[in-house]
Coordinates of C-alpha atoms in Angstrom, one line a residue:
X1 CA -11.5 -20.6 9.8
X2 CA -13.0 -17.5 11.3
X3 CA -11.1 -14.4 9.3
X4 CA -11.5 -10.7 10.8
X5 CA -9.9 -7.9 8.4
X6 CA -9.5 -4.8 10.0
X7 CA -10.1 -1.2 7.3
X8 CA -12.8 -0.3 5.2
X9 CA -11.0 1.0 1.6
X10 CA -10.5 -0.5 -1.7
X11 CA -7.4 -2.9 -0.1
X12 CA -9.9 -4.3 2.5
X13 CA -12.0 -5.1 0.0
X14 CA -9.4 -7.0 -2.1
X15 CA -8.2 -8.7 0.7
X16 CA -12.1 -10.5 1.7
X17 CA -12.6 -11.2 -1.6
X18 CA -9.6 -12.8 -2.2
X19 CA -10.2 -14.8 1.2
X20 CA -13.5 -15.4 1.0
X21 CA -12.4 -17.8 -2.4
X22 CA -10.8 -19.8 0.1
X23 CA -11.7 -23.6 1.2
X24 CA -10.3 -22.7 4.7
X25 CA -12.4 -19.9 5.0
X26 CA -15.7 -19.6 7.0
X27 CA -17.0 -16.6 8.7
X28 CA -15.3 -13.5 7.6
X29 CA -15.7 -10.1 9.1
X30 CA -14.3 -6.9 8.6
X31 CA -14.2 -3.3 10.8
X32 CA -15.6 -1.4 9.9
X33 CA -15.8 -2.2 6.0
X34 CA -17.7 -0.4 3.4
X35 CA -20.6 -1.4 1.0
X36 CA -18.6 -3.7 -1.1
X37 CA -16.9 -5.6 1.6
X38 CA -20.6 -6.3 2.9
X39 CA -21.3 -8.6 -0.1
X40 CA -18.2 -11.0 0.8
X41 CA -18.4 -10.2 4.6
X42 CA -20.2 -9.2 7.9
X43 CA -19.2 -5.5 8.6
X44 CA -18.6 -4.4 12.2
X45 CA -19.2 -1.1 13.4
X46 CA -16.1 -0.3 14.9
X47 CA -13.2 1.9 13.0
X48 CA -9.9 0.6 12.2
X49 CA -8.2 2.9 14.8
X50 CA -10.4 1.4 17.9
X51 CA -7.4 -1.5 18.9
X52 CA -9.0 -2.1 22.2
X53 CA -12.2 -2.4 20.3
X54 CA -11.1 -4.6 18.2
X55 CA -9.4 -7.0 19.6
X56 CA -12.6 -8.0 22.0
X57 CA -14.6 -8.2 18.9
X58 CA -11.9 -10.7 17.9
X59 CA -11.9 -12.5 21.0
X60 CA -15.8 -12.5 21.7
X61 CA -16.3 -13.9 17.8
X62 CA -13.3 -16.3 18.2
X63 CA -11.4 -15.5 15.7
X64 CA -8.5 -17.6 13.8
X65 CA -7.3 -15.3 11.8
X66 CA -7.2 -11.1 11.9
X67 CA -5.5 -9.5 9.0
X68 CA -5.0 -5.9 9.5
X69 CA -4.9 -3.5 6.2
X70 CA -4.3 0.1 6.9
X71 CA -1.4 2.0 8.5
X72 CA -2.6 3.4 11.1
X73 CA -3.9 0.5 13.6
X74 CA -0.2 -1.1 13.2
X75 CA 1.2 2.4 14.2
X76 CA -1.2 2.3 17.2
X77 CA 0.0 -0.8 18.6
X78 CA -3.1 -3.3 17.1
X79 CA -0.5 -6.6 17.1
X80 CA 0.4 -5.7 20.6
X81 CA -2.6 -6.2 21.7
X82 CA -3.8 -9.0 20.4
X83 CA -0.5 -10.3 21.2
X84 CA -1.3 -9.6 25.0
X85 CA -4.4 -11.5 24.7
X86 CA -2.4 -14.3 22.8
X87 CA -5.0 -13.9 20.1
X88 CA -3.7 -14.6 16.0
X89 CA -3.2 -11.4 14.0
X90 CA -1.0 -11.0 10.8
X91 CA 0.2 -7.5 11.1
X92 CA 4.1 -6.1 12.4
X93 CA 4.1 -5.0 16.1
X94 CA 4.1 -1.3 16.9
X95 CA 8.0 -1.3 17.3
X96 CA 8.6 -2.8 13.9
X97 CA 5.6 -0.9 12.3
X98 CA 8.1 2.2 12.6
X99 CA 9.7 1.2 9.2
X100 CA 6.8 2.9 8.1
X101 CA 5.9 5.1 10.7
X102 CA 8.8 7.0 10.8
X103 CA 10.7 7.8 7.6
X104 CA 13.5 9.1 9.8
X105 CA 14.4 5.9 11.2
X106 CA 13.9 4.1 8.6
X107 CA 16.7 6.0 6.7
X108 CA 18.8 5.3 9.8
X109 CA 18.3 1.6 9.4
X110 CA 18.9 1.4 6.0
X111 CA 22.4 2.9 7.2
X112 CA 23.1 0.8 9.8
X113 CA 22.5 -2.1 7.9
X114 CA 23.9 -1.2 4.8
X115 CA 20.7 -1.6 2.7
X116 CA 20.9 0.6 -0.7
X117 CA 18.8 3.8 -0.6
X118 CA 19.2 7.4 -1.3
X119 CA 21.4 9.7 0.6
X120 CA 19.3 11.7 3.1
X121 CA 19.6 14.6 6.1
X122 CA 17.1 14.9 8.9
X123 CA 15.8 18.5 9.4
X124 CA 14.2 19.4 12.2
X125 CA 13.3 23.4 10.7
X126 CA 12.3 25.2 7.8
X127 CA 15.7 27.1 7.9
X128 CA 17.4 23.2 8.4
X129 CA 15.8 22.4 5.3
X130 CA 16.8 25.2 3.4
X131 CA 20.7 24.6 4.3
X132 CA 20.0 20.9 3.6
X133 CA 18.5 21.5 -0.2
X134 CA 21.6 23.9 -1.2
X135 CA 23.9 21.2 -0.7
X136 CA 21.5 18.7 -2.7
X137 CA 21.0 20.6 -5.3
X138 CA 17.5 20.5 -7.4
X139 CA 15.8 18.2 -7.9
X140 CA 15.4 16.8 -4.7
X141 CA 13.0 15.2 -2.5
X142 CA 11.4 16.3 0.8
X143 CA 9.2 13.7 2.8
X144 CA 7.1 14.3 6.5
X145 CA 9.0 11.7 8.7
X146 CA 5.7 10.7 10.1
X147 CA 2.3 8.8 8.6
X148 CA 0.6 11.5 5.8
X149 CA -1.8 8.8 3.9
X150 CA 0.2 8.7 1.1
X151 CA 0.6 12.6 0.6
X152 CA 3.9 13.3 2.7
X153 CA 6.4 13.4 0.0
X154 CA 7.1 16.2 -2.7
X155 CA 9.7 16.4 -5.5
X156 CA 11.3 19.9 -5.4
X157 CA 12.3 21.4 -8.7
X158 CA 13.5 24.7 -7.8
X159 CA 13.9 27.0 -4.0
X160 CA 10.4 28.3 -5.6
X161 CA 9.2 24.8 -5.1
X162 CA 11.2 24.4 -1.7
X163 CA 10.2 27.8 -0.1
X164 CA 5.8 26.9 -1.1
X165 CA 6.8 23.0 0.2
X166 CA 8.1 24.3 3.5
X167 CA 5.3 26.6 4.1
X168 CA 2.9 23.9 4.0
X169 CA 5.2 21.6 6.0
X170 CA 6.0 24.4 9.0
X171 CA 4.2 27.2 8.2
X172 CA 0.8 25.8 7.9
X173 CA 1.6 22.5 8.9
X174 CA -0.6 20.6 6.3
X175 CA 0.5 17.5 7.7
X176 CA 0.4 18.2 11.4
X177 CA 3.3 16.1 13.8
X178 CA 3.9 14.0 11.2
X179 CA 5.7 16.9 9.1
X180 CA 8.0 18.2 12.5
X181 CA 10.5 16.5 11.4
X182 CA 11.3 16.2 7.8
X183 CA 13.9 14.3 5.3
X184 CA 15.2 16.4 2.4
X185 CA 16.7 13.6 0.0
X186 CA 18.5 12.9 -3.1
X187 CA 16.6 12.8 -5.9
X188 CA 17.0 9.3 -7.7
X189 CA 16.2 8.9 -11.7
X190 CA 15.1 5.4 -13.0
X191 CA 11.9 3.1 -13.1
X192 CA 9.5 3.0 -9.6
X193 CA 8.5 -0.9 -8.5
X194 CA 6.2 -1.8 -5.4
X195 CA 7.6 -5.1 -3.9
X196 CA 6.1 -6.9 -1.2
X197 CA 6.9 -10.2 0.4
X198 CA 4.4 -11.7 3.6
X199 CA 7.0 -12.2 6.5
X200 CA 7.0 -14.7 9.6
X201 CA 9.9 -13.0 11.4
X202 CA 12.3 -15.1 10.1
X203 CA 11.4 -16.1 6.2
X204 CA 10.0 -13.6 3.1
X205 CA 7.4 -15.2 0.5
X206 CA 7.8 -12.6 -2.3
X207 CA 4.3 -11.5 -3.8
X208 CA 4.0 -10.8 -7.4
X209 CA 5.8 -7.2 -8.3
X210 CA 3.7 -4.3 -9.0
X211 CA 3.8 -0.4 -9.8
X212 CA 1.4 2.4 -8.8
X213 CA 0.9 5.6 -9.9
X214 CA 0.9 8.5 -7.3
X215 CA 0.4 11.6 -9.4
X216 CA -3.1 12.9 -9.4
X217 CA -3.1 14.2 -12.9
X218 CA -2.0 12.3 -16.8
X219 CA 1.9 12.3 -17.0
X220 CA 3.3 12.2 -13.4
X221 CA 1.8 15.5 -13.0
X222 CA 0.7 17.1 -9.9
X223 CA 0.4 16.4 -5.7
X224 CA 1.3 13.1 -4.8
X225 CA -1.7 11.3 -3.5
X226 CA -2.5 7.5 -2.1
X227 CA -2.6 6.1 -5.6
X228 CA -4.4 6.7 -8.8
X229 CA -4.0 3.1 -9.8
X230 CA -1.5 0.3 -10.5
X231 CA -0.8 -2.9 -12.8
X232 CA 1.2 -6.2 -11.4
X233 CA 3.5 -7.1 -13.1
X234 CA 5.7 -4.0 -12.3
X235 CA 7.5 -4.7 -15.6
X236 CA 11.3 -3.4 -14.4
X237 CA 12.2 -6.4 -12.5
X238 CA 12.9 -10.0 -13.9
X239 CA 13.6 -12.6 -12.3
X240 CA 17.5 -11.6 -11.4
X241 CA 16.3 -8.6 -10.0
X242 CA 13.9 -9.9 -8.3
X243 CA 16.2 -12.0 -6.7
X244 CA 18.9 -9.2 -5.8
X245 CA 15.9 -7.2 -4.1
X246 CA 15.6 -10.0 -1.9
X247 CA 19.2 -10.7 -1.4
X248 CA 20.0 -7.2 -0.6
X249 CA 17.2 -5.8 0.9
X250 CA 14.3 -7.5 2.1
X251 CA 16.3 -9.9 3.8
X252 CA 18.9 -7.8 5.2
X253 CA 15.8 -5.7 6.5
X254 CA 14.1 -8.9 8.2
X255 CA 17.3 -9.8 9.6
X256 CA 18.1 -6.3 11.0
X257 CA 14.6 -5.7 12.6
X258 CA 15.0 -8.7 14.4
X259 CA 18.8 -7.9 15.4
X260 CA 17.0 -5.2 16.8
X261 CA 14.5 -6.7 18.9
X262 CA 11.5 -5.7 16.6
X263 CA 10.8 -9.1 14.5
X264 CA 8.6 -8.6 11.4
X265 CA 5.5 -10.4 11.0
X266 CA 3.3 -8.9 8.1
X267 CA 3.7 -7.9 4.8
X268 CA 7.0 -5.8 4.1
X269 CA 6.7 -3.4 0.9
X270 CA 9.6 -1.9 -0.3
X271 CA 9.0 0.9 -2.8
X272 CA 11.9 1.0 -5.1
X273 CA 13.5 2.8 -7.4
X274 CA 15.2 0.9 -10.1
X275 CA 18.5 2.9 -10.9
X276 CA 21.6 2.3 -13.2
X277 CA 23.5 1.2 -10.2
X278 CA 20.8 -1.5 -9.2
X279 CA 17.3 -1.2 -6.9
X280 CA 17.1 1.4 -3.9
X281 CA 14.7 2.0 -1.1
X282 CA 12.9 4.7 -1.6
X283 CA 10.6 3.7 0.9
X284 CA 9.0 1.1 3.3
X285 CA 5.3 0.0 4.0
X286 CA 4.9 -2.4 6.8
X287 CA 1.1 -3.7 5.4
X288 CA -0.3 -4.3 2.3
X289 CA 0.1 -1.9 -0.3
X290 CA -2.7 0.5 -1.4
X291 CA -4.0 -0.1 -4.8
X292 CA -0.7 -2.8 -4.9
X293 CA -3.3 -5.4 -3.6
X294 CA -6.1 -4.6 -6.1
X295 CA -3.8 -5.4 -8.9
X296 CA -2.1 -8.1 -7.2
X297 CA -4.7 -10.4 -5.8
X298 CA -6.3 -11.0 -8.6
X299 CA -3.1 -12.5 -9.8
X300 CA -2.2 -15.1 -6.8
X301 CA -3.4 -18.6 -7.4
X302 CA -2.3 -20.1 -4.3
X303 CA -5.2 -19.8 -1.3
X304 CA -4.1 -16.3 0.5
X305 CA -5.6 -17.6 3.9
X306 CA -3.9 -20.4 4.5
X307 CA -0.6 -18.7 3.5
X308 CA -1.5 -15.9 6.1
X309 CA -2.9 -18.5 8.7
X310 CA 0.9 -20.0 8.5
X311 CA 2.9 -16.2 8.7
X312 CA 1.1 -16.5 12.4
X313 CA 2.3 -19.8 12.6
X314 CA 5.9 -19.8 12.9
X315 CA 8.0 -21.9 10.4
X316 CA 5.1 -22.8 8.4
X317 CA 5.3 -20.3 5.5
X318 CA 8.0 -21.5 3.6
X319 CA 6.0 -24.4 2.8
X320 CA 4.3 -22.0 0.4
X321 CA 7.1 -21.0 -1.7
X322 CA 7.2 -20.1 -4.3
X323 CA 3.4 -18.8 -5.0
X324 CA 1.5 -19.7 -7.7
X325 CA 0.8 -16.9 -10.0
X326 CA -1.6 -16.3 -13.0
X327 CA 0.4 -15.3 -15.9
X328 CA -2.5 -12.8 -17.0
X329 CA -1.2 -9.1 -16.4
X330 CA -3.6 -7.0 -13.8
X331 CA -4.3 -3.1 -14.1
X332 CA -6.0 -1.2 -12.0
X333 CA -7.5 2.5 -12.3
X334 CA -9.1 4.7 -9.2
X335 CA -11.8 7.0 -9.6
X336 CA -11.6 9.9 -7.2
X337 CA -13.9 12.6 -6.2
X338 CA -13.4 16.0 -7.5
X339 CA -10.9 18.0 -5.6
X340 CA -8.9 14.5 -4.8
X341 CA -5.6 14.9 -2.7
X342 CA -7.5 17.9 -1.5
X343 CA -10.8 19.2 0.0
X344 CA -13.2 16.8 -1.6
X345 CA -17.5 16.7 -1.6
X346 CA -19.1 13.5 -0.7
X347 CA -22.6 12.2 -1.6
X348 CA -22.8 11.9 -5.4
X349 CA -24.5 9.0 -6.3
X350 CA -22.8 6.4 -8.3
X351 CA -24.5 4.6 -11.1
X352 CA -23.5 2.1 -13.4
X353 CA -21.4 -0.8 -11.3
X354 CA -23.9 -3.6 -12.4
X355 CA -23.1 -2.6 -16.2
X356 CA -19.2 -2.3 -15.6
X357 CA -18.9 -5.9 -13.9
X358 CA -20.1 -7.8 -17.0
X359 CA -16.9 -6.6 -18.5
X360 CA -14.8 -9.7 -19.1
X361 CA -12.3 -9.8 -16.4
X362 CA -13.3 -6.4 -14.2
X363 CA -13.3 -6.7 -10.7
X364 CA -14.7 -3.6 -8.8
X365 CA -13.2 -2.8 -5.3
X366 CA -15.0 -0.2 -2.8
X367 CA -13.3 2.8 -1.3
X368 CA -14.7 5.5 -0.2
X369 CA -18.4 4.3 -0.7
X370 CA -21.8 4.3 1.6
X371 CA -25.0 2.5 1.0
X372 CA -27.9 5.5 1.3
X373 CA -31.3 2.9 1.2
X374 CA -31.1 1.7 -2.4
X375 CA -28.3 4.2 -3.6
X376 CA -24.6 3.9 -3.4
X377 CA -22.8 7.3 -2.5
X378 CA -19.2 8.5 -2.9
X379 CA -17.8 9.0 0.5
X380 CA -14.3 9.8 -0.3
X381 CA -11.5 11.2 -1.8
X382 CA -11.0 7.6 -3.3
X383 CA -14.0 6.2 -4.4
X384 CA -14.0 3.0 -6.0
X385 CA -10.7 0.9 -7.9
X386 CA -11.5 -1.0 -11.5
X387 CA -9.3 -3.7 -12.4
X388 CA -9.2 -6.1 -14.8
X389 CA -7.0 -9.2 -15.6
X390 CA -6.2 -9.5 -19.2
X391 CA -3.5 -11.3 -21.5
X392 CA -1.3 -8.5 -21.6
X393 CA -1.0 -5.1 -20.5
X394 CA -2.6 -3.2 -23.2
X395 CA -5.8 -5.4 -23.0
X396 CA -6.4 -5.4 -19.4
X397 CA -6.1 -1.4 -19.1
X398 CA -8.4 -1.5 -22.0
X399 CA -10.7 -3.2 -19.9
X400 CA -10.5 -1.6 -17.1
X401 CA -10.9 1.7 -19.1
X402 CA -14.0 -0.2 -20.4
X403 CA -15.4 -0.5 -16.7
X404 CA -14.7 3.0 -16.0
X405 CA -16.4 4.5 -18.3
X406 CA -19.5 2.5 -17.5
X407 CA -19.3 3.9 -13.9
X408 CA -20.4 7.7 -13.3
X409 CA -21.0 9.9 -10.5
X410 CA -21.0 14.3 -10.5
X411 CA -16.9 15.2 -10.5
X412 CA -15.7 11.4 -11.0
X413 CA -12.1 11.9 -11.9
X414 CA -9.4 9.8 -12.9
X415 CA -6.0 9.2 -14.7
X416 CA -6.3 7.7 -18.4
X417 CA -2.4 6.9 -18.6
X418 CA -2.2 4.1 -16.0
X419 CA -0.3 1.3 -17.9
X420 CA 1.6 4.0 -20.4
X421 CA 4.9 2.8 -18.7
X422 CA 3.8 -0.4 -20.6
X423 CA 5.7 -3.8 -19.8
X424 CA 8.6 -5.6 -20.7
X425 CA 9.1 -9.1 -21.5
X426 CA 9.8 -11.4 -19.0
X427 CA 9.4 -9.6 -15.8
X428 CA 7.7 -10.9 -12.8

């Protein structure tokens, strides 16, 4: 089997090395890829956001199988056109990529079809907002209704908070279209989970659970960013509430998108909130989650490409239920360039990676990384994710910790608290 993955971040590189262990694998490619990648596959030098592109790469190298990573090709319409040229891509359509793509009607779907999330009121204005937040109260929870890499959502604690928050969304417009329109939303308390299930339209294959840490600093401090790291299992779920995630919303979620003519082929990630009252959306994902996959892969006994090759192939995936699983706990930690959510400087070398991989059970997974003759340089705001798959918890961040400190590069930053959540028994 010929695999294309389309990205070039951390995920990507997850995703071929996870494939490439496959028996049904041959050729694997990826656009455009990054230093890693190139040691499990060929890169090509197209970007992710080139469809068009893309897709005649796919058909000129004959692909079987494309598996698309990032947001923003499924936003663009990438699955519609391979679908046009009847070529195989695992990846939602650009219609039911909007579960992601648009925050806004995503919240309207969750209404319409009665799945449990936070209550919610669209703003179109600053002053909107502003009337919106005075009957929520504080805290609360503003969010860009369009694609912000991650970055689009900030927790209000005060109108100080609000008034500096709604600058940046319509005053300065940090976030460009994608912050026009905005959701000011109920702040929910409880424990965060990342669940994602691979979906053939009709039938969900739950992945192992995970969590991932979006504050930039120790402690759940500071701007949101695209993750600081991650460990699967998420540790709030067992195996009850596992099921009642699926019962009540992924599958009322498959069923409504294709009650509404937009069938779901991909990977659906829910990010939840796990409240007092039960699991809530807090949000959707319509790809694989970002560093979710990193910590997750690693994990997943069963061979990834023939379970994707089947999500193309309808009524095939069930066959694969339920995955096998590693019992081993996975955690992950990012190391970032200095300045990371924000203005960041590229080209620091990056030393060390042969010394951190001989650390038992570290894998290393590129980012934002380029090849410079015989030197690696960061290239990114996210440079490089270090896992490792341990025992428990408290070994494999020790690990992981182990590999990190191993690595170095001028203004390498990183969170040492991934994990402090810590597990608890028999959760999935």
């Amino acid at each position: 089997m010929r695999i294309l993955v389309v990205g070039g971040g951390a995920r990507e590189h997850a995703l071929c090395w996870s494939l490439a262990k496959s028996s049904e694998a041959g050729e694997i490619y990826c656009a455009p890829g990054n230093p890693g990648i190139a040691e499990v596959a060929d890169c090509l030098p197209v970007s992710s956001g080139e469809t068009v592109e893309i897709a005649e790469f796919a058909e000129k190298l004959q692909i079987d199988l494309t598996v698309v990573g990032p947001e923003v090709p499924l936003s663009l319409g990438i699955a519609d056109e391979f679908a046009k040229r009847e070529l195989p891509i695992f990846g939602p359509s650009r219609l039911a990529a909007q579960i992601e793509s648009s925050k806004v009607f995503a919240k309207e779907f969750f209404g319409r079809h009665e799945i449990p999330t936070a209550a919610a009121e669209v703003c179109n204005s600053a002053d909107e907002a502003r009337t919106a937040l005075r009957r929520f109260g504080y805290p609360a929870v503003l969010k860009a209704d369009g694609l912000a890499g991650g970055k689009g959502v900030m927790t209000l604690e005060s109108p100080e908070d609000a008034e500096k928050a709604l600058s940046l969304f319509f005053g300065e417009r940090v976030f460009g279209a994608a912050g026009d329109r905005v959701l000011v939303e109920e702040f929910l308390t409880g424990h965060e989970a990342s669940f994602l299930a691979i979906c053939d339209g009709e039938y969900a294959l739950p992945l192992p659970t995970a969590r991932d840490y979006k504050k930039v600093y120790d402690g759940d401090r500071g701007p949101n960013t695209g993750g600081m790291g991650g460990h699967s299992p998420a540790g709030v779920l067992d195996a009850e509430g596992s099921s009642q995630v699926l019962r009540e919303i992924i599958w009322p979620t498959l069923r409504g998108l294709a009650e509404e003519g937009r069938p779901f082929r991909g990977v659906l990630y829910a990010g939840l909130m796990v409240t007092d009252l039960g699991p809530k959306v807090l949000e959707f994902n319509a790809r694989f989650g970002d560093p979710e996959t990193e910590v997750i892969l690693p994990r997943v006994v069963t061979d990834m490409a023939s379970v994707l090759r089947a999500a193309v192939s309808h009524g095939e995936l069930e066959r694969f239920s339920p995955l096998e699983v590693k019992a081993e706990v996975c955690a992950g930690v990012v190391l970032c360039s200095a300045g990371y959510p924000g203005v960041t400087v590229r080209g620091k070398a990056i030393t060390g990676l042969t010394d951190a991989a001989r650390v038992p059970g570290v894998e290393l997974f590129h980012a934002g990384t380029q090849q410079d003759g015989d030197r690696l340089l960061t290239a990114g705001g996210r440079v490089m994710v270090v896992t490792a798959t341990a025992p428990s918890l408290a070994e494999a961040t020790a690990r992981a910790y182990e590999g990190v400190d191993r690595i170095q590069f001028d203004g390498k930053h990183f969170r040492r608290d991934i994990g402090a959540g810590g597990l608890k028994p028999n959760r999935v």
